[in-house]
Short mmCIF file of C-alpha atoms in Angstrom, two decimals:
data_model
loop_
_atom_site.label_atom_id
_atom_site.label_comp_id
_atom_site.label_asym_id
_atom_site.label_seq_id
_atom_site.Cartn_x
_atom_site.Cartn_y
_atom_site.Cartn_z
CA UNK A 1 0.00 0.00 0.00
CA UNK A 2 1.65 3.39 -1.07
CA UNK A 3 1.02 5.94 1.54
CA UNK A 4 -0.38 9.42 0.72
CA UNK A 5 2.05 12.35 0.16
CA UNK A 6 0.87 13.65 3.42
CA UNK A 7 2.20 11.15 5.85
CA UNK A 8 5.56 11.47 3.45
CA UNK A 9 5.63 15.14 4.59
CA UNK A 10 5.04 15.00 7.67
CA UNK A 11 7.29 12.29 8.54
CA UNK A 12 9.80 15.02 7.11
CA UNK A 13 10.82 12.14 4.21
CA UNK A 14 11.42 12.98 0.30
CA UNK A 15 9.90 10.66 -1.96
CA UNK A 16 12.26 8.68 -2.90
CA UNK A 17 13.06 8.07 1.32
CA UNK A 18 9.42 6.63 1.85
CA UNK A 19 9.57 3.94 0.71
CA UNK A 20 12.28 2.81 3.02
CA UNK A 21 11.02 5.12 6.30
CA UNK A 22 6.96 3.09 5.69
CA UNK A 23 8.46 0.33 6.36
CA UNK A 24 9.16 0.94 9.71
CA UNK A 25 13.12 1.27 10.98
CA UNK A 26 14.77 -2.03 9.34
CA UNK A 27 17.81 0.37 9.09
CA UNK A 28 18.51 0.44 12.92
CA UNK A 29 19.95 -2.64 13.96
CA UNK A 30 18.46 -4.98 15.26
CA UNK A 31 19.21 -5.44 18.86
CA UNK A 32 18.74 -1.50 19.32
CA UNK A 33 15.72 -1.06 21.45
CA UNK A 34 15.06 1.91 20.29
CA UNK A 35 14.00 0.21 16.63
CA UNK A 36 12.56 -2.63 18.76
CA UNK A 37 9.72 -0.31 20.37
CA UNK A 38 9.40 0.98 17.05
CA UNK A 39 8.89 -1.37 15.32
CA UNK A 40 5.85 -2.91 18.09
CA UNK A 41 4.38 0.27 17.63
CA UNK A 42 4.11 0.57 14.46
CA UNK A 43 2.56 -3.19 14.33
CA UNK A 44 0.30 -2.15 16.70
CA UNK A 45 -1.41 0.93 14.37
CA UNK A 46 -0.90 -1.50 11.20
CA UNK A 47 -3.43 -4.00 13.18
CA UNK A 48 -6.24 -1.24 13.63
CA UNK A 49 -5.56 1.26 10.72
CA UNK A 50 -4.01 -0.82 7.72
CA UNK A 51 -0.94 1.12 7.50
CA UNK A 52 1.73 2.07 9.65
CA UNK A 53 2.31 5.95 8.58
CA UNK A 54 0.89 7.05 12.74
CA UNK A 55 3.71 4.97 14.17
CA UNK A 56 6.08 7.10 11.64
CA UNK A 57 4.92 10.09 12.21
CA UNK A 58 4.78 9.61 15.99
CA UNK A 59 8.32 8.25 16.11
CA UNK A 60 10.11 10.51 13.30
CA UNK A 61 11.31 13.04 16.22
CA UNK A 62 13.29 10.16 17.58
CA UNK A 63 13.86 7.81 14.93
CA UNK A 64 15.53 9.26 11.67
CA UNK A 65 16.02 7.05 8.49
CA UNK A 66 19.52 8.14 6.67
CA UNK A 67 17.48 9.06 3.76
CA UNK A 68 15.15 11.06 5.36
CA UNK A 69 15.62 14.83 5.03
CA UNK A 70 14.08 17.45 7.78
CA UNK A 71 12.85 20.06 5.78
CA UNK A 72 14.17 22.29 8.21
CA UNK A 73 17.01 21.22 7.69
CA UNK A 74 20.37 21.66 4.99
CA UNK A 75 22.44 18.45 5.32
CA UNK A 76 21.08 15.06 5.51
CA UNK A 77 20.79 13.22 8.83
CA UNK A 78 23.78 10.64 9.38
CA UNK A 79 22.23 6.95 10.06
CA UNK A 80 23.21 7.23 14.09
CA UNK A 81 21.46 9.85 14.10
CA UNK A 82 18.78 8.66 16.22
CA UNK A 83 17.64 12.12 18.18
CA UNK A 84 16.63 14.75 16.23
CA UNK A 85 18.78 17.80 15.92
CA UNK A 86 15.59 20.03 16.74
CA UNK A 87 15.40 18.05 20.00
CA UNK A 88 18.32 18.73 21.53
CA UNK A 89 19.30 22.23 23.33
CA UNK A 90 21.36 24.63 22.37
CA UNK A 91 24.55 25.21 23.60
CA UNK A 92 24.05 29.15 23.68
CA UNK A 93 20.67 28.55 25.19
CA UNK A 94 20.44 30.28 29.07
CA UNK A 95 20.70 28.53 31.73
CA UNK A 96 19.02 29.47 35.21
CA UNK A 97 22.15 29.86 37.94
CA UNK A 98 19.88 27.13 39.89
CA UNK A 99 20.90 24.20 37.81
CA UNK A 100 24.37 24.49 38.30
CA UNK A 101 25.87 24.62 34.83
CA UNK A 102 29.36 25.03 34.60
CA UNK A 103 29.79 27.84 31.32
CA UNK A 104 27.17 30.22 33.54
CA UNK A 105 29.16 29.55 37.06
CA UNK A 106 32.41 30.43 34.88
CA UNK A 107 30.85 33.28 33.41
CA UNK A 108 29.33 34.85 36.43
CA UNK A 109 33.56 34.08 37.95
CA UNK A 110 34.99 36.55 35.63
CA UNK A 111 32.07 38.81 35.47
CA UNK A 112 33.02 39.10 39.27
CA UNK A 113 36.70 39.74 38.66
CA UNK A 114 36.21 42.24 35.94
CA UNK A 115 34.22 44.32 38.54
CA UNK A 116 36.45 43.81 40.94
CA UNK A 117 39.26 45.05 39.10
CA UNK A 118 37.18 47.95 38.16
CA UNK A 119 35.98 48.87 41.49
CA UNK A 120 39.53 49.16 43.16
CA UNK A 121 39.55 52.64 41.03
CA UNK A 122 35.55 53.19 41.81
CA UNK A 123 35.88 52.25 45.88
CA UNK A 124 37.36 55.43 47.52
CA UNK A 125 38.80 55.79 50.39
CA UNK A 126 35.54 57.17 52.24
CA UNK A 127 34.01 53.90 50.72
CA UNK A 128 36.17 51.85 52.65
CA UNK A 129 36.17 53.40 55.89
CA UNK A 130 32.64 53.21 56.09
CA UNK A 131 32.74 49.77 54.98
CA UNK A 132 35.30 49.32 57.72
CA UNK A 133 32.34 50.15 60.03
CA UNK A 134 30.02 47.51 58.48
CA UNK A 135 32.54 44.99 59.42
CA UNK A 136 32.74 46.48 62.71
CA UNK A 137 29.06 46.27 62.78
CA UNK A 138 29.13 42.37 62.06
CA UNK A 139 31.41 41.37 64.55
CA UNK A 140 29.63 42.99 66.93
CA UNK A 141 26.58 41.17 65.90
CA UNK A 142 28.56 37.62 65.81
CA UNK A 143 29.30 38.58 69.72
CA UNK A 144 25.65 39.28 70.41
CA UNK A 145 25.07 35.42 68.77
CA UNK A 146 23.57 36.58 65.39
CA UNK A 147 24.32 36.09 62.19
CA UNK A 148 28.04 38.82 61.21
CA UNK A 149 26.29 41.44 59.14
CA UNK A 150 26.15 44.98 59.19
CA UNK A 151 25.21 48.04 57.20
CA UNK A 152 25.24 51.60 56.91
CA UNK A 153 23.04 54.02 55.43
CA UNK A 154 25.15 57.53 54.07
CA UNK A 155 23.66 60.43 53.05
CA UNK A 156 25.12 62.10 49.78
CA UNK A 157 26.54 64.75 52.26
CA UNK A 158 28.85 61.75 53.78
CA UNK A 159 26.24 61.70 56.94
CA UNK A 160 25.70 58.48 58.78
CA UNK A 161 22.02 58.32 58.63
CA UNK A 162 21.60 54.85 59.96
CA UNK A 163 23.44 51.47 61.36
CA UNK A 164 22.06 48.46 61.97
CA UNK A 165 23.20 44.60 62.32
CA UNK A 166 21.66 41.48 62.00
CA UNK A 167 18.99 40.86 64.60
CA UNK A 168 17.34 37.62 63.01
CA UNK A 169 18.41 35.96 66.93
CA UNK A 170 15.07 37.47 67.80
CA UNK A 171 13.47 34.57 65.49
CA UNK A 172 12.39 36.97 62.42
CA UNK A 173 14.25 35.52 59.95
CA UNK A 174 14.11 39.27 57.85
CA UNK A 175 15.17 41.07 60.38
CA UNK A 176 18.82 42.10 58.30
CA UNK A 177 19.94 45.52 58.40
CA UNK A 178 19.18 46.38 54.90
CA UNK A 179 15.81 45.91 55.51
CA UNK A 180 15.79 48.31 58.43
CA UNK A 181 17.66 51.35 56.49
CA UNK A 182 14.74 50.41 53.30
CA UNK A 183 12.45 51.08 55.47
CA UNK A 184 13.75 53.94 57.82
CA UNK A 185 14.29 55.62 54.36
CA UNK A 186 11.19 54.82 53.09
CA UNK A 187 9.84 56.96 56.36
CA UNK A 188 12.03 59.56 56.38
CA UNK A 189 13.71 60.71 53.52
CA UNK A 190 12.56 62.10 50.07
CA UNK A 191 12.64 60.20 46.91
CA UNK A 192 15.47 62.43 45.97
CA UNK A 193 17.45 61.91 48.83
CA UNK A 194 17.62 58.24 48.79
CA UNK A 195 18.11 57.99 45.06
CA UNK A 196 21.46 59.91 46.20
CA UNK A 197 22.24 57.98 49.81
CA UNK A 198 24.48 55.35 49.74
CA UNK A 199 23.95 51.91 51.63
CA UNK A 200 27.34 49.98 52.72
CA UNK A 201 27.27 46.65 53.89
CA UNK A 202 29.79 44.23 54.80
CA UNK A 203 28.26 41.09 52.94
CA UNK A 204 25.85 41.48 49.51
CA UNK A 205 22.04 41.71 49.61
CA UNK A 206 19.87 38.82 49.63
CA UNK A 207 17.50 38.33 47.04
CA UNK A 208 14.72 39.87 49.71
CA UNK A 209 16.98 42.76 50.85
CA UNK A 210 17.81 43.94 47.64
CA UNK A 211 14.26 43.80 46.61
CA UNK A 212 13.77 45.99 49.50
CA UNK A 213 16.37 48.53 48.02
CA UNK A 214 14.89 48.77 44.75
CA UNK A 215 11.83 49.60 45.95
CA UNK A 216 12.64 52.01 48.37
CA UNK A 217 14.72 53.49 45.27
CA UNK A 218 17.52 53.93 47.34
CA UNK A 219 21.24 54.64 45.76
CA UNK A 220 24.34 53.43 45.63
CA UNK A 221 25.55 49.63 47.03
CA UNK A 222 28.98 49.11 48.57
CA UNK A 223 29.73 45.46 50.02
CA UNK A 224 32.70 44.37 50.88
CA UNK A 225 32.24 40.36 50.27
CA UNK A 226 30.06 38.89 47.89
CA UNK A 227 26.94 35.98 47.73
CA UNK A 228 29.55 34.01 45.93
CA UNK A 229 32.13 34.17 48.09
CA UNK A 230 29.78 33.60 51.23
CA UNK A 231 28.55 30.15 49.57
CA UNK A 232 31.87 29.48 48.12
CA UNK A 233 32.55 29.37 51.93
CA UNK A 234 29.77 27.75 53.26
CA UNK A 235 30.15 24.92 50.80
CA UNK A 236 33.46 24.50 51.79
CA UNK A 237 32.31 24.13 55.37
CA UNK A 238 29.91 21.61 53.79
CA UNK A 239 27.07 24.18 55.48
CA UNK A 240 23.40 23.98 54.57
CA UNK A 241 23.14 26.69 52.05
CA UNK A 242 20.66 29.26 52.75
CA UNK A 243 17.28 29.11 51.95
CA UNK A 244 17.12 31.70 49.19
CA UNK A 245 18.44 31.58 46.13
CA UNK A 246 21.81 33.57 46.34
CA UNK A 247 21.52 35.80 43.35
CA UNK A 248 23.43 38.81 42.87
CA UNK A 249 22.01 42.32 43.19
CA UNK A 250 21.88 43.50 39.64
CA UNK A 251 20.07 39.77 39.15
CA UNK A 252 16.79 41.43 41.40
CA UNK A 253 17.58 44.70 40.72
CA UNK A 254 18.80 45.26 36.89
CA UNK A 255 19.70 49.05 37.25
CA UNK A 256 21.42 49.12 40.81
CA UNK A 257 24.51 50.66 41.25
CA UNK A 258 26.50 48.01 42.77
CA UNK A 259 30.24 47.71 43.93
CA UNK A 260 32.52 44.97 45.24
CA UNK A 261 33.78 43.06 46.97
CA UNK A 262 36.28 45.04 48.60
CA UNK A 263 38.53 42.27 48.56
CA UNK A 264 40.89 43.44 51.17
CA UNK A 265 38.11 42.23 53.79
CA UNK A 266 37.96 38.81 52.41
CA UNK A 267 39.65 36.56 55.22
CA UNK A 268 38.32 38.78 58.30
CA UNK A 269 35.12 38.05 57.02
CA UNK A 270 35.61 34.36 56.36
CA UNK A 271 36.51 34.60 60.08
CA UNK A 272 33.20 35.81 61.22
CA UNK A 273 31.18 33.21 59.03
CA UNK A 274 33.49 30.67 60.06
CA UNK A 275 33.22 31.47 63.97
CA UNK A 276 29.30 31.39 63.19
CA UNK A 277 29.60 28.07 61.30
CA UNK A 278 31.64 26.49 64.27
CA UNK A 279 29.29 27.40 67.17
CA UNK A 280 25.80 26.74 65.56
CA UNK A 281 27.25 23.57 64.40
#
């Protein structure tokens, strides 16, 4: 029985390929199981319908006959060709920083060291004394048994405005100081006036806090270790990680002004974490 120029089509065949692809897949060898499952299937529809051209067309993403030609396709597909090139992803194709693949984790790596090198000339030395004062700020939090973080709010007069530390001890797991200068901003200063303040802290917003931020529409960022760093360290602790997603701050907040780490902070901070680590362990 010749089958109608339809099934030929859509089984992606020419017409001279048909007449080997209606057949089922005698080109696949025979212990493949692939052509095996193929071939009960298409027995299967030959017993009800007369003609096996369903069992082709449901199979021809998977099961490619050398002389078959995808008509989306220049060059021919090779006989172990058994998945279809349509089927298969990209290599360019994103990949969410969730599953772990190893071209974004290397990208994101020197994405961080380009902005490192570029914020040695953009961190001043006002920058770093304040930041100075956000590590203070999470030691003295560490001491009090919470978690070593601390912040500053500046105003774009070089005003301390606000300090705060991590207080999530208390049992409110959002209770981190950039959450407590969005919202003392968000009470007290103009739009203008926090689109020019500057927040330093001594580790990188959380997904939540810098939500916060870009809400409140507050300024510039200054942190003097990053998200990467803090679960580069954590892993190597073999830590739980934390339950958020540790994204960076232009990830939540595409337009923030954002600089660091300042990397000259890097062990005294791995000290803290690592102090914390060893007595909640």
């Amino acid at each position: 029985m010749r089958a109608p120029s339809w099934a030929a089509e859509a089984a992606g065949c020419t017409a001279e390929g048909w007449s080997s692809v209606r057949d089922g897949v005698e080109a696949r060898p025979t212990n493949d199981p692939v052509s095996e499952s193929a071939r009960a299937l298409g027995a299967a529809t030959s017993s009800t319908s007369g003609h096996r051209v369903p069992a082709i067309v449901l199979n021809r993403a998977r099961y490619r006959d050398p002389t078959c030609r995808d008509p989306r396709s220049t060059t021919r597909a090779r006989g172990s060709d058994l998945i279809s090139r349509h089927s298969r992803p990209a290599l360019s194709s994103p990949c969410p920083p969730s599953a772990g693949h190893p071209q974004r984790r290397c990208a994101e790596r020197r994405t961080l060291c380009r902005l490192s090198r570029k914020d040695d000339a953009l961190i001043t030395a006002t920058d770093l004394g304040h930041v100075r004062r956000c590590v203070e700020l999470a030691r003295e939090a560490l001491d009090d048994g919470d978690e070593p973080f601390g912040s500053l709010l500046v105003s774009a007069a070089g005003e301390v405005l606000l300090e705060d530390r991590n207080r999530v001890r208390s049992a409110d797991a959002t209770r981190h100081p950039e959450i407590a200068i969005a919202r003392w901003a968000a009470a007290n200063l103009t739009a203008g006036a926090r689109a020019e303040s500057t927040v330093y802290t001594s580790g990188e917003h959380c997904p939540m806090c810098a939500a916060a931020h870009g809400w409140a529409g507050l300024g510039r960022i200054v942190y003097a270790a990053s998200n990467e760093q803090l679960t580069g360290w954590l892993a190597e602790w073999s830590a739980p990680p934390p339950p958020v997603a540790p994204l960076p701050i232009t990830r939540v907040v595409p337009g923030a002004d954002v600089h660091g780490p300042v990397l000259e902070w890097a062990e005294e901070l791995r000290s803290l974490h690592r102090a914390r680590f060893d007595r909640d362990s």
